CSV table of C-alpha atoms in Angstrom, one decimal:
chain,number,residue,atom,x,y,z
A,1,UNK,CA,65.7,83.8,135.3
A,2,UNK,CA,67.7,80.7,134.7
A,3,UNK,CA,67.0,79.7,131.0
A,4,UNK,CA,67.4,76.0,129.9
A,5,UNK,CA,66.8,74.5,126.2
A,6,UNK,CA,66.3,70.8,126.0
A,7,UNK,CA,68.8,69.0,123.4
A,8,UNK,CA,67.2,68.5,119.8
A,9,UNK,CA,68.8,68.9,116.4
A,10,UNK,CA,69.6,72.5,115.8
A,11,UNK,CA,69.6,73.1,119.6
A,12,UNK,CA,72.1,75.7,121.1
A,13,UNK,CA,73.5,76.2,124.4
A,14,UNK,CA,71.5,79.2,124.9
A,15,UNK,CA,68.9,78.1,127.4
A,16,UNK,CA,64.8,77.9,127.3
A,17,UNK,CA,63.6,80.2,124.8
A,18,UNK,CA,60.3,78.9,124.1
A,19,UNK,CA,58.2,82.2,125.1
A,20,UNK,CA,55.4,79.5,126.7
A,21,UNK,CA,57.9,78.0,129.0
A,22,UNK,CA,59.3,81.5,130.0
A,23,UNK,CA,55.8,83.0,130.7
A,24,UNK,CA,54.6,80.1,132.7
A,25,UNK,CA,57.5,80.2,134.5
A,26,UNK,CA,57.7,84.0,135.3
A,27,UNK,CA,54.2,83.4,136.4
A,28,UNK,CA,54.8,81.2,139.0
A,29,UNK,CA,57.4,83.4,140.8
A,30,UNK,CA,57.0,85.7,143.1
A,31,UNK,CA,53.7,86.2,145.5
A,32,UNK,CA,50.9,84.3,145.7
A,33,UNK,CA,48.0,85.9,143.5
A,34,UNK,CA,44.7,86.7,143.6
A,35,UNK,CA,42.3,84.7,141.4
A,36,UNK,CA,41.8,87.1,139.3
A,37,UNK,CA,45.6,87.4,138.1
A,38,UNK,CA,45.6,83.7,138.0
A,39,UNK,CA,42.7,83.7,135.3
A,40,UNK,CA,44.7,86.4,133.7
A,41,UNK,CA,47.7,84.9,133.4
A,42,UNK,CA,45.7,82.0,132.2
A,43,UNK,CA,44.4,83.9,129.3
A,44,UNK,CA,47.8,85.1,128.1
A,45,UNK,CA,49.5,81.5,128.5
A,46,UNK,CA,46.4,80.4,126.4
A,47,UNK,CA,46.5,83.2,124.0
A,48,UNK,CA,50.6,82.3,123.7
A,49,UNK,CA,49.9,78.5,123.0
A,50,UNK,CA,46.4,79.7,120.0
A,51,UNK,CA,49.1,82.4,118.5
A,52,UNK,CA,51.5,79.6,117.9
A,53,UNK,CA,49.4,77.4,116.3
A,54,UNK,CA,46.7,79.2,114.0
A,55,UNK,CA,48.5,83.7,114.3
A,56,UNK,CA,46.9,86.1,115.0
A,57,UNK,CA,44.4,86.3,111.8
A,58,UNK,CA,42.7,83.1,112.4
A,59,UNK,CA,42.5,83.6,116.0
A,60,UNK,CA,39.3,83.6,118.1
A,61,UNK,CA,38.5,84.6,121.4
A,62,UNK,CA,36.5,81.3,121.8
A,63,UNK,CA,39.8,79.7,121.2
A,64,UNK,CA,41.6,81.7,123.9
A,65,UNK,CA,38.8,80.9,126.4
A,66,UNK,CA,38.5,77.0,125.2
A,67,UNK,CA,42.1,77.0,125.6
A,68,UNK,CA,42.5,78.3,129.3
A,69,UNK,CA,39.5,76.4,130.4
A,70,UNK,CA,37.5,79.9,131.3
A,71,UNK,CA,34.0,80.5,130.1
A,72,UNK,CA,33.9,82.5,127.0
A,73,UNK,CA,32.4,85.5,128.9
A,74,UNK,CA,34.9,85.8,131.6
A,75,UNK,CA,37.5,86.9,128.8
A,76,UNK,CA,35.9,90.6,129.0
A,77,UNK,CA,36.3,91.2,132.9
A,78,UNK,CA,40.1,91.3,131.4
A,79,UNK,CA,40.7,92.5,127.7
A,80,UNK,CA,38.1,94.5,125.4
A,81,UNK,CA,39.4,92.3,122.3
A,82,UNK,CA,41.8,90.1,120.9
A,83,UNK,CA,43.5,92.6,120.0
A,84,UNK,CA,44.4,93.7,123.1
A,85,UNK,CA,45.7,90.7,124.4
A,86,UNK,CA,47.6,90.2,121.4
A,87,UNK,CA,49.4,93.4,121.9
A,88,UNK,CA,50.2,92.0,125.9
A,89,UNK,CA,51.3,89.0,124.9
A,90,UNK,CA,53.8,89.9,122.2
A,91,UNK,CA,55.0,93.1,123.7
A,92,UNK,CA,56.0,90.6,126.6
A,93,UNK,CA,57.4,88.6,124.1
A,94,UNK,CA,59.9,90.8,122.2
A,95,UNK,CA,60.4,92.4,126.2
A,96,UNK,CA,61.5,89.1,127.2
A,97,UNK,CA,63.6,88.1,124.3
A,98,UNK,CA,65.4,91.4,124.3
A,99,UNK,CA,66.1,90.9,127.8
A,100,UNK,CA,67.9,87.9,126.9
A,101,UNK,CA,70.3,89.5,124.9
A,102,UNK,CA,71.5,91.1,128.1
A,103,UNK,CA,72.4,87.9,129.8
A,104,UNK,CA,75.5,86.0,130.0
A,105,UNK,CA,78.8,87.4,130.3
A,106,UNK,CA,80.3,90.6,128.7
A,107,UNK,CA,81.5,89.8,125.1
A,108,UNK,CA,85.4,90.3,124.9
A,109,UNK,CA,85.4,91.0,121.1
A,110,UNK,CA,83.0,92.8,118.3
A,111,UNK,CA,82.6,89.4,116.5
A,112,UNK,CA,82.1,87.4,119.8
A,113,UNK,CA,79.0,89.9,120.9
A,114,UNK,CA,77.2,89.5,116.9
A,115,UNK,CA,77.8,85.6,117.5
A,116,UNK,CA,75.8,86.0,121.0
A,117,UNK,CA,73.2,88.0,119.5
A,118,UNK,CA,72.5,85.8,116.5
A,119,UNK,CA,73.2,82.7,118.0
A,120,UNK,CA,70.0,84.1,120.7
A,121,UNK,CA,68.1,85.1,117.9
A,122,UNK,CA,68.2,81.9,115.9
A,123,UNK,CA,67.4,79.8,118.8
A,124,UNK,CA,64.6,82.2,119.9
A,125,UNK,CA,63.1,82.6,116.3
A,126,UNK,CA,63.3,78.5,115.9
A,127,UNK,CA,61.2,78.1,119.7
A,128,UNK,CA,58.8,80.7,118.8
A,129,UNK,CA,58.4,81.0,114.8
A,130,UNK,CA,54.7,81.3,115.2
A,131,UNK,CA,54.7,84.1,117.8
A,132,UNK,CA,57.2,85.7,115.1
A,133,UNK,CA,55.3,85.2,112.2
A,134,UNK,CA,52.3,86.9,114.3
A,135,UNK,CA,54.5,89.5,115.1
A,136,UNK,CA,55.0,90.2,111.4
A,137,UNK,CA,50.8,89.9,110.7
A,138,UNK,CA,50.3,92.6,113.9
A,139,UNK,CA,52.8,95.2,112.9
A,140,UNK,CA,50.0,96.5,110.4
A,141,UNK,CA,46.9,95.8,112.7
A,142,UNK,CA,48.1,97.8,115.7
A,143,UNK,CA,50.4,100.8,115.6
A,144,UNK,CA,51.6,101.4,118.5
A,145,UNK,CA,52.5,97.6,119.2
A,146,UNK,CA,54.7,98.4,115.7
A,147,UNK,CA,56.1,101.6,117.4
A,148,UNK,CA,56.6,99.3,120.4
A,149,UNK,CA,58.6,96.8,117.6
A,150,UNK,CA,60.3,99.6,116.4
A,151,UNK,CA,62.0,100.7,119.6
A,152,UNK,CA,62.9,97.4,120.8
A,153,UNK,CA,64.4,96.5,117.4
A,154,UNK,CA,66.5,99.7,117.6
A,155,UNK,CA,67.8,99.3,120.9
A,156,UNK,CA,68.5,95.7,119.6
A,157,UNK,CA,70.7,97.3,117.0
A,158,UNK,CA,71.9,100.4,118.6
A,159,UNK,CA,73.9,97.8,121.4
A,160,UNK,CA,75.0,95.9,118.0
A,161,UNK,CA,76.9,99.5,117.0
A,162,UNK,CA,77.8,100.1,120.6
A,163,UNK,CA,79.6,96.9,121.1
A,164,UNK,CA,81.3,97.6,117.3
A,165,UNK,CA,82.4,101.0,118.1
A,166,UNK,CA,84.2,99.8,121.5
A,167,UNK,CA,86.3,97.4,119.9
A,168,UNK,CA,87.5,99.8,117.5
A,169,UNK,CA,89.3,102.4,119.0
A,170,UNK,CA,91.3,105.1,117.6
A,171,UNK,CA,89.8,103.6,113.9
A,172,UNK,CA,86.5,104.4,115.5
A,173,UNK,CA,83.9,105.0,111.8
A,174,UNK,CA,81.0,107.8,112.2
A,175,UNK,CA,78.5,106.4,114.2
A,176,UNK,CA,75.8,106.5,112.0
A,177,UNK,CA,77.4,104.3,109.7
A,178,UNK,CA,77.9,101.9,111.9
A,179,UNK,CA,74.0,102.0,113.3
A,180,UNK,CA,73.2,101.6,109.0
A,181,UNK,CA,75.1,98.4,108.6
A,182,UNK,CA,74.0,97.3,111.7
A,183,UNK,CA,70.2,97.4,110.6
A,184,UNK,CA,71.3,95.7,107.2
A,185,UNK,CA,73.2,93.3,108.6
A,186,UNK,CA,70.7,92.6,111.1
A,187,UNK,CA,68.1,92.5,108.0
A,188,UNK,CA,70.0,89.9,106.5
A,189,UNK,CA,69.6,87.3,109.9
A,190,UNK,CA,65.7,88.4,110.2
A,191,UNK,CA,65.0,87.5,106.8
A,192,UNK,CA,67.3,84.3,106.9
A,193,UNK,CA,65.3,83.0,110.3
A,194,UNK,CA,62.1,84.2,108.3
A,195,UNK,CA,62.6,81.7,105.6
A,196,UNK,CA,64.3,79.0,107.8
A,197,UNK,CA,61.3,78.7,110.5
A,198,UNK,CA,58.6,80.7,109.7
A,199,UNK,CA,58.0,80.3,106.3
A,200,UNK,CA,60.4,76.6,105.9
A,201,UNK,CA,61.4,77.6,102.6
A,202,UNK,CA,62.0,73.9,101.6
A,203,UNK,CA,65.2,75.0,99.4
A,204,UNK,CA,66.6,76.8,101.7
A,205,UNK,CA,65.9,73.9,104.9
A,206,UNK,CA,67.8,71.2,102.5
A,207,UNK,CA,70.6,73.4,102.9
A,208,UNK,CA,71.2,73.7,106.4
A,209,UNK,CA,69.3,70.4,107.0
A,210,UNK,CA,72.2,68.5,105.4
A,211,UNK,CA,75.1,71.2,105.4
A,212,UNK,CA,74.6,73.7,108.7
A,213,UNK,CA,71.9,71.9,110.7
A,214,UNK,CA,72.9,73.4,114.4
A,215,UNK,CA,72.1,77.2,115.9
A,216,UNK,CA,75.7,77.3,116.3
A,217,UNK,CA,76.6,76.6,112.4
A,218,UNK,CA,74.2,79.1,111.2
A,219,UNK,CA,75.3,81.6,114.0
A,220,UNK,CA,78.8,81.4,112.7
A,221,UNK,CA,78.2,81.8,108.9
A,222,UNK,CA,76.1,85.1,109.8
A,223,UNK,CA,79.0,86.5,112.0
A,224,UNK,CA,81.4,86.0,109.6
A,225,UNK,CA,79.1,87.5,107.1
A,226,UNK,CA,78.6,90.5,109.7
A,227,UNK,CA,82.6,90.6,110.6
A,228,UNK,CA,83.7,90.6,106.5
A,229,UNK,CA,81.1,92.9,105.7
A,230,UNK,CA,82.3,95.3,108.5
A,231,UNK,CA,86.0,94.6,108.6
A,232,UNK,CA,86.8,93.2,105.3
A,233,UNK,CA,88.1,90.3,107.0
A,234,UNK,CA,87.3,87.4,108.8
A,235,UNK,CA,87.6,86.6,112.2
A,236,UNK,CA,91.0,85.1,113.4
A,237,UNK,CA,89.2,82.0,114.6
A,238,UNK,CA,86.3,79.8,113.1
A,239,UNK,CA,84.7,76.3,114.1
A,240,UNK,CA,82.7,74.8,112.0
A,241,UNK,CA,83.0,73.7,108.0
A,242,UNK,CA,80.2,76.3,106.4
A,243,UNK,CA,82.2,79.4,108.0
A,244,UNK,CA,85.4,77.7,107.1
A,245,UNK,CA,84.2,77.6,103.4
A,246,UNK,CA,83.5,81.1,103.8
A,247,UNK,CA,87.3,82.1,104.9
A,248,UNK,CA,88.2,79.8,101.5
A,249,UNK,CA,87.1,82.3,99.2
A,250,UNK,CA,89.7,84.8,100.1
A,251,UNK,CA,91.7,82.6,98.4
A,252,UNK,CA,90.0,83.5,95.0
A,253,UNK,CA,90.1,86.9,92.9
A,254,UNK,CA,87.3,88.0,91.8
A,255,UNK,CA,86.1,86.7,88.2
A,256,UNK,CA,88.3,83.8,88.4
């Protein structure tokens, strides 16, 4: 699937990520289908567009129904409860998000496939921060959808350590260290994008508003973060001023 992101401040060269765009689009592909898995695939696009707006919480299956133009009733002939749709529509999600990881070429460096990855993640957590902050609200309402979350954030992390461990060679650390940091390091984006587009933490926004305001800015403070954190060094090339402030400090001892 050929992903495409319209230009806006912030935006990144990393394609359509809004998860509405992607499903209606996937949707449309393929055979024609029965009526039936058109009203279907109504309901989830609708269920996609009331998530985003109000979460999971304050959503009603009237609002779902109102929202794909179906009669209230019909919503039964395809899921028992909201909460089964939610569990569709946000398995597809992270499914489809993951999958995005994948795409592009192979990275030729350990700090080149973090950038990828968090570069994806920012732009897809700044599309879809209400399907993310519903994510968050559903991990406790459903468990397996949080199993689900669990196994897809793993495999998200375990490729992280992979892509770490064949870059370094003979120097090659124990594995499991490596899967560690790559869970707290990948802790440290999750929580960043938390505050930056789910919650707009209005201290941290005047921040990057003024001093890291594209994808790609905030992509390549994190890397670095990632690359010092896990090399003691930086990488041998950056682009962009908050980054380069970064590499400044190993000009300065501690406690000076």
């Amino acid at each position: 699937m050929a992903l495409k992101r319209p230009a806006a401040k912030g935006a990144s060269p990393t394609g359509e990520l809004a998860f509405n765009s992607l499903l209606k689009k996937k949707q449309s592909t393929g055979a024609a289908k029965r009526k039936g898995e058109r009203t279907r695939d109504n309901l989830k696009l609708a269920a996609v567009s009331v998530l985003n707006k109000v979460g999971y919480q304050r959503m009603r299956i009237s609002d779902i129904c109102e929202a794909a133009g179906i009669a209230a009733g019909s919503f039964y002939v395809y899921y028992a409860n909201k909460d089964e749709i939610t569990v569709d529509v946000l398995t597809e999600f992270l499914n489809t998000i993951e999958e995005t990881y994948r795409q592009g070429p192979t990275p030729k460096s350990a700090y080149e496939a973090v950038y990828r990855t968090n570069l994806v993640y920012i732009a897809a957590a700044r599309a879809n921060a209400g399907l993310i902050r519903c994510t968050l609200q559903f991990l406790d309402e459903a468990p397996a959808f949080a199993a689900h979350e669990h196994r897809v954030t793993h495999l998200h992390f375990k490729r992280a350590a992979e892509h770490i461990l064949r870059h370094a060679g003979d120097a090659a650390p124990d594995p499991d260290a490596v899967m560690l940091a790559a869970y707290t390091l990948g802790g440290m984006v999750d929580e960043l994008c938390r505050r930056l587009f789910v919650y707009k933490d209005p201290h941290l926004l005047a921040i990057t508003d003024s001093y890291a305001p594209s994808d790609e800015e905030i992509a390549e403070f994190l890397s670095v973060m990632w690359h010092r954190a896990l090399y003691a060094r930086d990488p041998d090339e950056v682009r962009f001023a908050p980054a380069k402030a970064l590499a400044a400090l190993n000009a300065a001892s501690p406690g000076s």
